[in-house]
Coordinates of N, CA, C and O in Angstrom, one line a residue:
K1332 N -37.3 -21.7 -15.5 CA -38.0 -21.4 -14.2 C -37.2 -21.8 -13.0 O -37.2 -21.1 -12.0
A1333 N -36.5 -22.9 -13.0 CA -35.8 -23.4 -11.9 C -34.7 -22.5 -11.5 O -34.4 -22.2 -10.4
T1334 N -33.9 -22.0 -12.5 CA -32.8 -21.1 -12.2 C -33.3 -19.8 -11.6 O -32.6 -19.2 -10.8
V1335 N -34.5 -19.3 -12.1 CA -35.0 -18.0 -11.5 C -35.3 -18.2 -10.1 O -35.0 -17.4 -9.2
S1336 N -36.0 -19.3 -9.7 CA -36.3 -19.5 -8.3 C -35.1 -19.7 -7.4 O -35.1 -19.3 -6.3
V1337 N -34.1 -20.4 -8.0 CA -32.8 -20.6 -7.2 C -32.2 -19.2 -6.9 O -31.7 -18.9 -5.8
L1338 N -32.2 -18.3 -7.9 CA -31.6 -17.0 -7.7 C -32.3 -16.2 -6.6 O -31.7 -15.4 -5.9
Y1339 N -33.7 -16.3 -6.5 CA -34.4 -15.6 -5.5 C -34.0 -16.0 -4.1 O -33.7 -15.2 -3.3
W1340 N -33.9 -17.3 -3.8 CA -33.5 -17.6 -2.5 C -32.0 -17.5 -2.2 O -31.6 -17.3 -1.1
L1341 N -31.2 -17.5 -3.3 CA -29.8 -17.3 -3.0 C -29.5 -15.8 -2.6 O -28.6 -15.5 -1.9
A1342 N -30.4 -14.9 -3.2 CA -30.2 -13.5 -2.8 C -30.6 -13.2 -1.4 O -30.0 -12.3 -0.8
D1343 N -31.6 -13.9 -0.9 CA -32.1 -13.6 0.5 C -31.5 -14.5 1.6 O -31.4 -14.1 2.7
Y1344 N -31.0 -15.6 1.3 CA -30.6 -16.6 2.3 C -29.2 -17.1 2.0 O -28.9 -17.5 0.9
Q1345 N -28.4 -17.2 3.1 CA -27.1 -17.7 2.9 C -27.2 -19.3 3.1 O -27.7 -19.7 4.1
M1346 N -26.7 -20.0 2.1 CA -26.7 -21.4 2.1 C -25.9 -22.0 3.3 O -24.8 -21.5 3.5
P1347 N -26.4 -22.9 4.0 CA -25.7 -23.5 5.1 C -24.5 -24.3 4.5 O -24.6 -25.0 3.4
K1348 N -23.4 -24.3 5.2 CA -22.2 -25.1 4.7 C -22.0 -26.3 5.6 O -22.6 -26.4 6.6
A1349 N -21.3 -27.2 5.1 CA -21.0 -28.5 5.8 C -20.4 -28.2 7.1 O -20.6 -28.9 8.1
S1350 N -19.6 -27.2 7.2 CA -18.9 -26.9 8.5 C -19.9 -26.3 9.6 O -19.6 -26.3 10.7
D1351 N -21.1 -25.9 9.1 CA -22.1 -25.4 10.1 C -22.7 -26.5 10.9 O -23.3 -26.3 11.9
F1352 N -22.6 -27.8 10.5 CA -23.1 -28.9 11.2 C -22.0 -29.7 11.9 O -21.2 -30.3 11.2
P1353 N -22.0 -29.6 13.2 CA -20.9 -30.4 13.9 C -21.2 -31.9 13.7 O -22.3 -32.3 13.2
D1354 N -20.3 -32.7 14.1 CA -20.5 -34.2 14.1 C -21.7 -34.5 15.0 O -21.6 -34.4 16.2
V1355 N -22.7 -34.9 14.4 CA -23.9 -35.3 15.2 C -24.3 -36.7 14.9 O -24.0 -37.2 13.9
D1356 N -24.9 -37.3 15.9 CA -25.4 -38.7 15.7 C -26.7 -38.6 14.9 O -27.7 -38.4 15.5
K1357 N -26.6 -38.8 13.6 CA -27.8 -38.6 12.8 C -28.9 -39.7 13.0 O -30.0 -39.5 12.6
K1358 N -28.5 -40.7 13.7 CA -29.5 -41.7 14.0 C -30.6 -41.2 15.0 O -31.7 -41.7 15.0
Q1359 N -30.3 -40.2 15.7 CA -31.2 -39.6 16.7 C -32.2 -38.6 16.0 O -33.1 -38.2 16.6
Y1360 N -31.8 -38.2 14.8 CA -32.6 -37.2 14.0 C -33.7 -37.9 13.2 O -33.6 -39.0 12.7
Q1361 N -34.8 -37.1 13.0 CA -35.9 -37.6 12.1 C -35.7 -37.0 10.7 O -35.3 -35.8 10.6
T1362 N -35.8 -37.8 9.7 CA -35.6 -37.4 8.3 C -36.9 -36.8 7.7 O -37.9 -37.5 7.8
L1363 N -36.8 -35.7 7.1 CA -38.0 -35.1 6.4 C -37.6 -34.7 5.0 O -36.6 -34.1 4.8
Y1364 N -38.4 -35.2 4.1 CA -38.2 -34.9 2.6 C -39.2 -33.9 2.2 O -40.3 -33.9 2.7
P1365 N -38.9 -33.1 1.1 CA -39.9 -32.2 0.6 C -41.1 -32.9 0.1 O -42.2 -32.3 0.0
Q1366 N -41.0 -34.1 -0.4 CA -42.1 -34.9 -0.9 C -43.2 -35.1 0.2 O -44.4 -35.3 -0.2
Y1367 N -42.9 -35.0 1.4 CA -43.8 -35.2 2.5 C -44.9 -34.1 2.5 O -46.0 -34.4 3.0
I1368 N -44.6 -32.9 2.0 CA -45.5 -31.8 2.1 C -45.8 -31.3 0.7 O -46.4 -30.2 0.5
D1369 N -45.6 -32.1 -0.4 CA -45.8 -31.6 -1.8 C -47.2 -31.9 -2.2 O -47.7 -33.1 -2.2
A1370 N -47.9 -30.9 -2.6 CA -49.3 -31.0 -3.0 C -49.5 -31.8 -4.3 O -50.6 -32.3 -4.5
A1371 N -48.5 -31.9 -5.1 CA -48.6 -32.5 -6.4 C -48.6 -34.1 -6.2 O -48.9 -34.8 -7.2
L1372 N -48.2 -34.6 -5.1 CA -48.1 -36.0 -4.9 C -49.3 -36.6 -4.2 O -50.0 -35.8 -3.5
T1373 N -49.5 -37.8 -4.3 CA -50.6 -38.5 -3.6 C -50.0 -39.1 -2.3 O -48.8 -39.1 -2.1
V1374 N -50.9 -39.6 -1.5 CA -50.4 -40.3 -0.3 C -49.5 -41.5 -0.6 O -48.5 -41.7 0.0
S1375 N -49.9 -42.2 -1.6 CA -49.1 -43.4 -2.0 C -47.8 -42.9 -2.7 O -46.8 -43.7 -2.7
G1376 N -47.8 -41.7 -3.2 CA -46.5 -41.1 -3.7 C -45.6 -40.6 -2.7 O -44.5 -40.2 -3.1
G1377 N -46.0 -40.4 -1.5 CA -45.1 -40.0 -0.4 C -45.6 -38.8 0.4 O -45.0 -38.5 1.4
R1378 N -46.7 -38.2 0.0 CA -47.2 -37.0 0.8 C -47.7 -37.5 2.2 O -48.4 -38.5 2.3
R1379 N -47.4 -36.8 3.2 CA -47.8 -37.2 4.6 C -48.7 -36.2 5.3 O -49.0 -36.4 6.5
V1380 N -49.1 -35.1 4.6 CA -50.0 -34.2 5.2 C -51.2 -34.1 4.3 O -51.2 -34.6 3.1
G1381 N -52.3 -33.5 4.8 CA -53.5 -33.4 4.0 C -53.3 -32.5 2.7 O -52.5 -31.6 2.7
K1382 N -54.1 -32.8 1.7 CA -53.9 -32.1 0.4 C -54.3 -30.6 0.6 O -53.7 -29.8 -0.1
E1383 N -55.2 -30.3 1.5 CA -55.7 -28.9 1.7 C -54.6 -28.1 2.3 O -54.6 -26.8 2.1
I1384 N -53.6 -28.6 3.0 CA -52.5 -27.8 3.6 C -51.2 -28.0 2.9 O -50.3 -27.2 3.2
A1385 N -51.1 -29.0 2.1 CA -49.8 -29.2 1.3 C -49.5 -28.1 0.4 O -50.4 -27.3 0.0
I1386 N -48.2 -27.9 0.0 CA -47.8 -26.8 -0.8 C -47.2 -27.2 -2.1 O -46.8 -28.4 -2.2
Q1387 N -47.2 -26.3 -3.1 CA -46.6 -26.7 -4.4 C -45.1 -26.6 -4.4 O -44.5 -25.6 -3.9
N1388 N -44.4 -27.6 -4.8 CA -43.0 -27.6 -5.0 C -42.1 -27.1 -3.9 O -41.4 -26.1 -4.0
P1389 N -42.3 -27.7 -2.7 CA -41.4 -27.3 -1.6 C -40.0 -27.7 -1.8 O -39.7 -28.7 -2.5
T1390 N -39.0 -27.0 -1.3 CA -37.6 -27.4 -1.4 C -37.1 -27.7 0.0 O -37.6 -27.3 1.0
S1391 N -36.0 -28.5 0.0 CA -35.4 -28.9 1.3 C -34.8 -27.6 2.0 O -34.8 -27.5 3.2
L1392 N -34.3 -26.6 1.2 CA -33.8 -25.4 1.8 C -34.9 -24.6 2.5 O -34.7 -24.1 3.6
E1393 N -36.1 -24.6 1.9 CA -37.2 -23.9 2.6 C -37.6 -24.6 3.9 O -37.9 -24.0 4.9
M1394 N -37.5 -26.0 3.8 CA -37.8 -26.7 5.0 C -36.8 -26.5 6.1 O -37.1 -26.3 7.3
Y1395 N -35.5 -26.4 5.7 CA -34.4 -26.0 6.6 C -34.6 -24.7 7.2 O -34.5 -24.5 8.4
Q1396 N -35.0 -23.7 6.4 CA -35.2 -22.3 6.9 C -36.3 -22.3 8.0 O -36.2 -21.6 9.0
V1397 N -37.4 -23.0 7.7 CA -38.6 -23.0 8.7 C -38.2 -23.7 10.0 O -38.5 -23.2 11.1
A1398 N -37.5 -24.8 9.9 CA -37.1 -25.6 11.1 C -36.1 -24.8 11.9 O -36.2 -24.7 13.1
D1399 N -35.2 -24.1 11.2 CA -34.3 -23.3 11.9 C -35.0 -22.1 12.6 O -34.6 -21.7 13.7
K1400 N -35.9 -21.5 11.9 CA -36.7 -20.4 12.5 C -37.5 -20.8 13.7 O -37.7 -20.1 14.7
L1401 N -38.0 -22.1 13.7 CA -38.8 -22.6 14.9 C -37.9 -23.0 16.0 O -38.4 -23.4 17.1
G1402 N -36.6 -23.1 15.8 CA -35.7 -23.4 16.9 C -35.4 -24.9 17.0 O -34.9 -25.4 18.0
V1403 N -35.8 -25.7 16.0 CA -35.5 -27.1 16.0 C -34.1 -27.3 15.5 O -33.8 -26.8 14.4
P1404 N -33.3 -28.1 16.2 CA -32.0 -28.4 15.7 C -32.1 -29.2 14.4 O -32.8 -30.2 14.3
V1405 N -31.5 -28.7 13.3 CA -31.7 -29.3 12.0 C -30.4 -29.4 11.2 O -29.5 -28.6 11.4
V1406 N -30.3 -30.4 10.4 CA -29.1 -30.6 9.5 C -29.7 -30.7 8.1 O -30.6 -31.3 7.8
F1407 N -29.0 -29.9 7.2 CA -29.4 -29.8 5.8 C -28.6 -30.7 4.9 O -27.4 -30.6 5.0
E1408 N -29.2 -31.6 4.1 CA -28.5 -32.5 3.3 C -29.0 -32.3 1.8 O -30.0 -33.0 1.4
P1409 N -28.4 -31.4 1.0 CA -29.0 -31.1 -0.3 C -28.8 -32.2 -1.3 O -29.5 -32.3 -2.3
A1410 N -27.8 -33.1 -1.2 CA -27.5 -34.1 -2.2 C -28.2 -35.4 -2.0 O -28.0 -36.3 -2.8
K1411 N -29.1 -35.5 -1.1 CA -29.8 -36.8 -0.8 C -31.1 -36.8 -1.6 O -31.7 -35.8 -2.0
C1412 N -31.6 -38.0 -1.9 CA -32.9 -38.1 -2.6 C -33.8 -39.1 -1.9 O -33.4 -39.9 -1.1
Y1413 N -35.1 -38.9 -2.2 CA -36.2 -39.7 -1.6 C -36.2 -41.0 -2.3 O -36.1 -41.1 -3.5
A1414 N -36.3 -42.1 -1.6 CA -36.2 -43.5 -2.2 C -37.3 -43.7 -3.2 O -37.0 -44.4 -4.2
R1415 N -38.5 -43.2 -3.1 CA -39.5 -43.4 -4.1 C -39.3 -42.6 -5.4 O -39.9 -42.9 -6.4
Q1416 N -38.5 -41.6 -5.3 CA -38.2 -40.8 -6.5 C -36.7 -40.6 -6.6 O -36.2 -39.5 -6.4
S1417 N -36.0 -41.6 -6.8 CA -34.5 -41.6 -6.7 C -33.9 -40.8 -7.9 O -32.7 -40.5 -7.8
I1418 N -34.6 -40.4 -8.9 CA -34.0 -39.7 -10.0 C -33.8 -38.2 -9.6 O -32.7 -37.7 -9.9
A1419 N -34.8 -37.6 -9.0 CA -34.7 -36.2 -8.6 C -34.1 -36.1 -7.2 O -34.7 -36.5 -6.3
K1420 N -32.9 -35.4 -7.2 CA -32.3 -35.1 -5.8 C -32.8 -33.8 -5.3 O -32.3 -32.8 -5.7
R1421 N -33.9 -33.8 -4.5 CA -34.4 -32.6 -4.0 C -33.9 -32.3 -2.6 O -34.2 -31.3 -2.0
G1422 N -33.0 -33.2 -2.0 CA -32.4 -33.0 -0.7 C -33.4 -33.4 0.4 O -34.5 -33.9 0.1
R1423 N -32.9 -33.2 1.6 CA -33.7 -33.6 2.8 C -33.1 -32.8 4.0 O -32.1 -32.2 3.9
V1424 N -33.9 -32.8 5.0 CA -33.4 -32.2 6.3 C -33.6 -33.3 7.4 O -34.5 -34.1 7.3
K1425 N -32.7 -33.2 8.4 CA -32.8 -34.1 9.5 C -33.0 -33.2 10.7 O -32.2 -32.3 11.0
C1426 N -34.1 -33.5 11.5 CA -34.5 -32.6 12.6 C -34.4 -33.4 13.9 O -34.8 -34.6 13.9
L1427 N -33.9 -32.8 14.9 CA -33.9 -33.4 16.2 C -35.2 -33.0 17.0 O -35.3 -31.9 17.4
I1428 N -36.1 -34.0 17.0 CA -37.4 -33.7 17.5 C -37.5 -34.2 19.0 O -38.1 -33.5 19.8
K1429 N -36.9 -35.3 19.3 CA -36.9 -35.8 20.6 C -35.5 -35.8 21.2 O -34.5 -35.8 20.4
T1430 N -35.4 -35.7 22.5 CA -34.0 -35.7 23.1 C -33.3 -37.0 22.8 O -34.0 -38.1 22.8
P1431 N -32.0 -36.9 22.5 CA -31.3 -38.2 22.2 C -31.4 -39.2 23.4 O -31.5 -38.8 24.5
A1432 N -31.3 -40.5 23.0 CA -31.5 -41.5 24.0 C -30.4 -41.5 25.1 O -30.6 -41.8 26.2
D1433 N -29.1 -41.1 24.7 CA -28.1 -41.0 25.7 C -28.2 -39.9 26.7 O -27.6 -39.9 27.7
V1434 N -29.0 -38.8 26.3 CA -29.2 -37.7 27.2 C -30.4 -38.0 28.2 O -30.6 -37.4 29.2
H1435 N -31.3 -38.9 27.8 CA -32.5 -39.2 28.5 C -32.2 -39.8 29.9 O -31.1 -40.4 30.1
R1436 N -33.1 -39.7 30.7 CA -32.9 -40.3 32.1 C -32.8 -41.8 32.1 O -33.1 -42.4 31.1
I1437 N -32.4 -42.3 33.2 CA -32.2 -43.7 33.4 C -33.5 -44.4 33.7 O -34.3 -43.9 34.5
K1438 N -33.8 -45.5 33.0 CA -35.1 -46.2 33.3 C -35.0 -46.8 34.7 O -34.0 -47.4 35.1
K1439 N -36.1 -46.7 35.4 CA -36.2 -47.2 36.8 C -36.5 -48.7 36.8 O -36.0 -49.4 37.7
S1440 N -37.3 -49.2 35.8 CA -37.6 -50.6 35.7 C -38.0 -50.9 34.3 O -38.1 -50.0 33.5
E1441 N -38.2 -52.2 34.0 CA -38.6 -52.5 32.6 C -40.0 -52.1 32.3 O -40.4 -52.1 31.2
F1442 N -40.8 -51.7 33.4 CA -42.2 -51.3 33.2 C -42.2 -49.8 33.0 O -43.3 -49.2 32.9
D1443 N -41.1 -49.1 33.1 CA -41.1 -47.7 32.9 C -41.3 -47.3 31.5 O -40.5 -47.6 30.6
T1444 N -42.5 -46.7 31.2 CA -42.8 -46.5 29.8 C -42.8 -45.0 29.3 O -43.2 -44.7 28.3
E1445 N -42.2 -44.2 30.2 CA -42.1 -42.7 29.8 C -41.3 -42.5 28.6 O -40.2 -43.1 28.4
D1446 N -41.8 -41.8 27.6 CA -41.1 -41.5 26.3 C -40.0 -40.5 26.5 O -40.0 -39.7 27.5
R1447 N -39.2 -40.3 25.5 CA -38.2 -39.2 25.5 C -38.9 -37.9 25.3 O -40.0 -37.8 24.6
A1448 N -38.4 -36.9 25.9 CA -39.0 -35.6 25.8 C -38.8 -34.9 24.5 O -37.8 -35.2 23.8
L1449 N -39.7 -34.0 24.1 CA -39.6 -33.2 22.9 C -38.5 -32.1 23.1 O -38.4 -31.5 24.1
V1450 N -37.7 -31.9 22.1 CA -36.7 -30.9 22.1 C -37.3 -29.5 22.2 O -37.0 -28.6 23.0
V1451 N -38.3 -29.2 21.3 CA -39.1 -28.0 21.3 C -40.5 -28.4 21.7 O -41.2 -29.2 21.0
P1452 N -40.9 -27.9 22.9 CA -42.2 -28.4 23.4 C -43.4 -28.1 22.4 O -43.5 -27.1 21.8
G1453 N -44.2 -29.2 22.2 CA -45.4 -29.1 21.4 C -45.1 -29.3 19.9 O -46.0 -29.3 19.1
I1454 N -43.9 -29.6 19.5 CA -43.6 -29.9 18.1 C -43.2 -31.3 17.9 O -42.0 -31.7 18.2
T1455 N -44.1 -32.1 17.4 CA -43.8 -33.5 17.1 C -43.5 -33.5 15.6 O -43.5 -32.4 14.9
K1456 N -43.2 -34.6 15.0 CA -42.8 -34.7 13.6 C -44.0 -34.3 12.7 O -43.9 -33.5 11.8
K1457 N -45.2 -34.7 13.1 CA -46.4 -34.3 12.3 C -46.7 -32.8 12.5 O -47.0 -32.2 11.5
E1458 N -46.6 -32.3 13.7 CA -46.8 -30.9 13.9 C -45.7 -30.0 13.1 O -46.1 -29.0 12.6
L1459 N -44.5 -30.5 13.1 CA -43.5 -29.8 12.3 C -43.8 -29.8 10.9 O -43.6 -28.7 10.2
L1460 N -44.3 -30.8 10.3 CA -44.7 -30.8 8.9 C -45.8 -29.9 8.6 O -45.8 -29.1 7.6
K1461 N -46.8 -29.8 9.6 CA -47.9 -28.9 9.4 C -47.4 -27.4 9.5 O -47.9 -26.5 8.8
K1462 N -46.5 -27.1 10.5 CA -45.9 -25.8 10.6 C -45.2 -25.4 9.3 O -45.2 -24.2 8.9
M1463 N -44.5 -26.4 8.7 CA -43.7 -26.1 7.5 C -44.7 -25.7 6.4 O -44.4 -24.7 5.6
C1464 N -45.8 -26.4 6.3 CA -46.8 -26.1 5.3 C -47.4 -24.7 5.5 O -47.8 -24.0 4.6
E1465 N -47.5 -24.3 6.8 CA -48.1 -23.0 7.1 C -47.1 -21.9 6.9 O -47.4 -20.8 6.4
L1466 N -45.8 -22.1 7.2 CA -44.8 -21.0 7.1 C -44.0 -20.9 5.8 O -43.5 -19.8 5.5
I1467 N -43.9 -21.9 5.0 CA -43.1 -21.9 3.8 C -43.7 -20.8 2.8 O -43.0 -20.0 2.2
P1468 N -45.0 -20.7 2.7 CA -45.6 -19.7 1.8 C -45.3 -18.3 2.2 O -45.3 -17.3 1.4
T1469 N -44.9 -18.1 3.5 CA -44.6 -16.7 4.0 C -43.1 -16.3 3.8 O -42.8 -15.2 4.2
L1470 N -42.3 -17.3 3.4 CA -40.9 -17.0 3.2 C -40.7 -15.9 2.1 O -41.4 -15.9 1.2
P1471 N -39.6 -15.1 2.3 CA -39.4 -14.1 1.3 C -39.2 -14.6 -0.1 O -39.6 -14.0 -1.1
S1472 N -38.5 -15.8 -0.2 CA -38.3 -16.4 -1.5 C -39.6 -16.8 -2.2 O -39.8 -16.6 -3.4
R1473 N -40.6 -17.2 -1.5 CA -41.9 -17.5 -2.0 C -42.7 -16.2 -2.4 O -43.4 -16.2 -3.4
Q1474 N -42.5 -15.2 -1.6 CA -43.2 -13.9 -1.9 C -42.7 -13.3 -3.2 O -43.5 -12.8 -4.0
K1475 N -41.4 -13.4 -3.4 CA -40.8 -12.9 -4.7 C -41.3 -13.6 -5.9 O -41.5 -13.1 -6.9
K1476 N -41.5 -15.0 -5.7 CA -42.0 -15.8 -6.8 C -43.4 -15.3 -7.3 O -43.7 -15.3 -8.4
E1477 N -44.2 -15.0 -6.3 CA -45.6 -14.5 -6.6 C -45.6 -13.2 -7.2 O -46.5 -12.9 -8.0
E1478 N -44.6 -12.3 -6.9 CA -44.6 -11.0 -7.4 C -44.0 -10.9 -8.8 O -44.1 -9.9 -9.5
A1479 N -43.4 -12.0 -9.3 CA -42.8 -12.0 -10.7 C -43.9 -11.7 -11.7 O -45.0 -12.2 -11.6
P1480 N -43.6 -10.9 -12.7 CA -44.6 -10.5 -13.6 C -45.0 -11.7 -14.5 O -44.1 -12.5 -14.9
A1481 N -46.3 -11.7 -14.9 CA -46.7 -12.8 -15.7 C -46.5 -12.4 -17.2 O -46.6 -11.2 -17.5
I1482 N -46.3 -13.4 -18.0 CA -46.1 -13.1 -19.5 C -47.5 -12.9 -20.1 O -48.4 -13.7 -19.9
V1483 N -47.7 -11.8 -20.8 CA -49.0 -11.4 -21.4 C -48.9 -11.6 -22.9 O -47.9 -11.1 -23.5
T1484 N -49.8 -12.3 -23.4 CA -49.8 -12.4 -24.9 C -51.0 -11.6 -25.4 O -52.0 -11.5 -24.8
T1485 N -50.8 -11.1 -26.6 CA -51.9 -10.2 -27.2 C -52.2 -10.8 -28.6 O -51.4 -11.2 -29.3
G1486 N -53.5 -10.7 -28.9 CA -54.0 -11.1 -30.2 C -53.6 -12.5 -30.6 O -53.3 -13.4 -29.8
G1487 N -53.5 -12.8 -31.9 CA -53.0 -14.1 -32.4 C -54.0 -15.2 -32.2 O -53.9 -16.2 -32.9
D1488 N -55.0 -15.1 -31.3 CA -55.9 -16.2 -31.1 C -57.2 -16.1 -31.9 O -58.0 -16.9 -31.8
K1489 N -57.4 -15.0 -32.6 CA -58.6 -14.7 -33.3 C -58.7 -15.5 -34.5 O -57.7 -15.6 -35.3
K1490 N -59.9 -16.1 -34.8 CA -60.1 -16.8 -36.0 C -60.9 -16.0 -37.0 O -61.8 -15.2 -36.5
K1491 N -60.6 -16.1 -38.3 CA -61.4 -15.3 -39.2 C -62.6 -16.0 -39.6 O -62.7 -17.2 -39.7
K1492 N -63.7 -15.2 -39.7 CA -65.0 -15.8 -40.1 C -65.1 -15.9 -41.6 O -64.6 -15.0 -42.3
K1493 N -65.7 -16.9 -42.0 CA -66.0 -17.1 -43.5 C -67.2 -16.3 -43.9 O -68.2 -16.2 -43.2
K1494 N -67.1 -15.7 -45.1 CA -68.2 -14.9 -45.6 C -69.1 -15.6 -46.5 O -68.7 -16.5 -47.2

């Protein structure tokens, strides 16, 4: 099953290359793992959105596609793994949600409490996770998975009655 789903998104989407990401200060980026929006996990297992909006088996590539579509600066890291599930390397994405600290304005005093501005207005980390849950099922790779024919079995389950 895994190879079939990989073939679907490879046909539709060109994988980002390491050269696509310039040298960025990754400390300014927020890290998002597919486990944050996985419906199969519990909150203690790493899920960060409600079970009613979480999705089945999200991939880091799908998260990258949605963040890129929303206009959020994003870095794709396929070889990374979530600390709570270090066996499975599902990858991660790093999104620039707030303006970097070095680009931000100069503080006027120690009592100046204004936060850094959002890169994409209205999209916080929590909102981005919710948008991902909303948009990942609409991706072409997910649509093709749903259209795949189901295996049909016939007969074989009937039991003979004793006379």
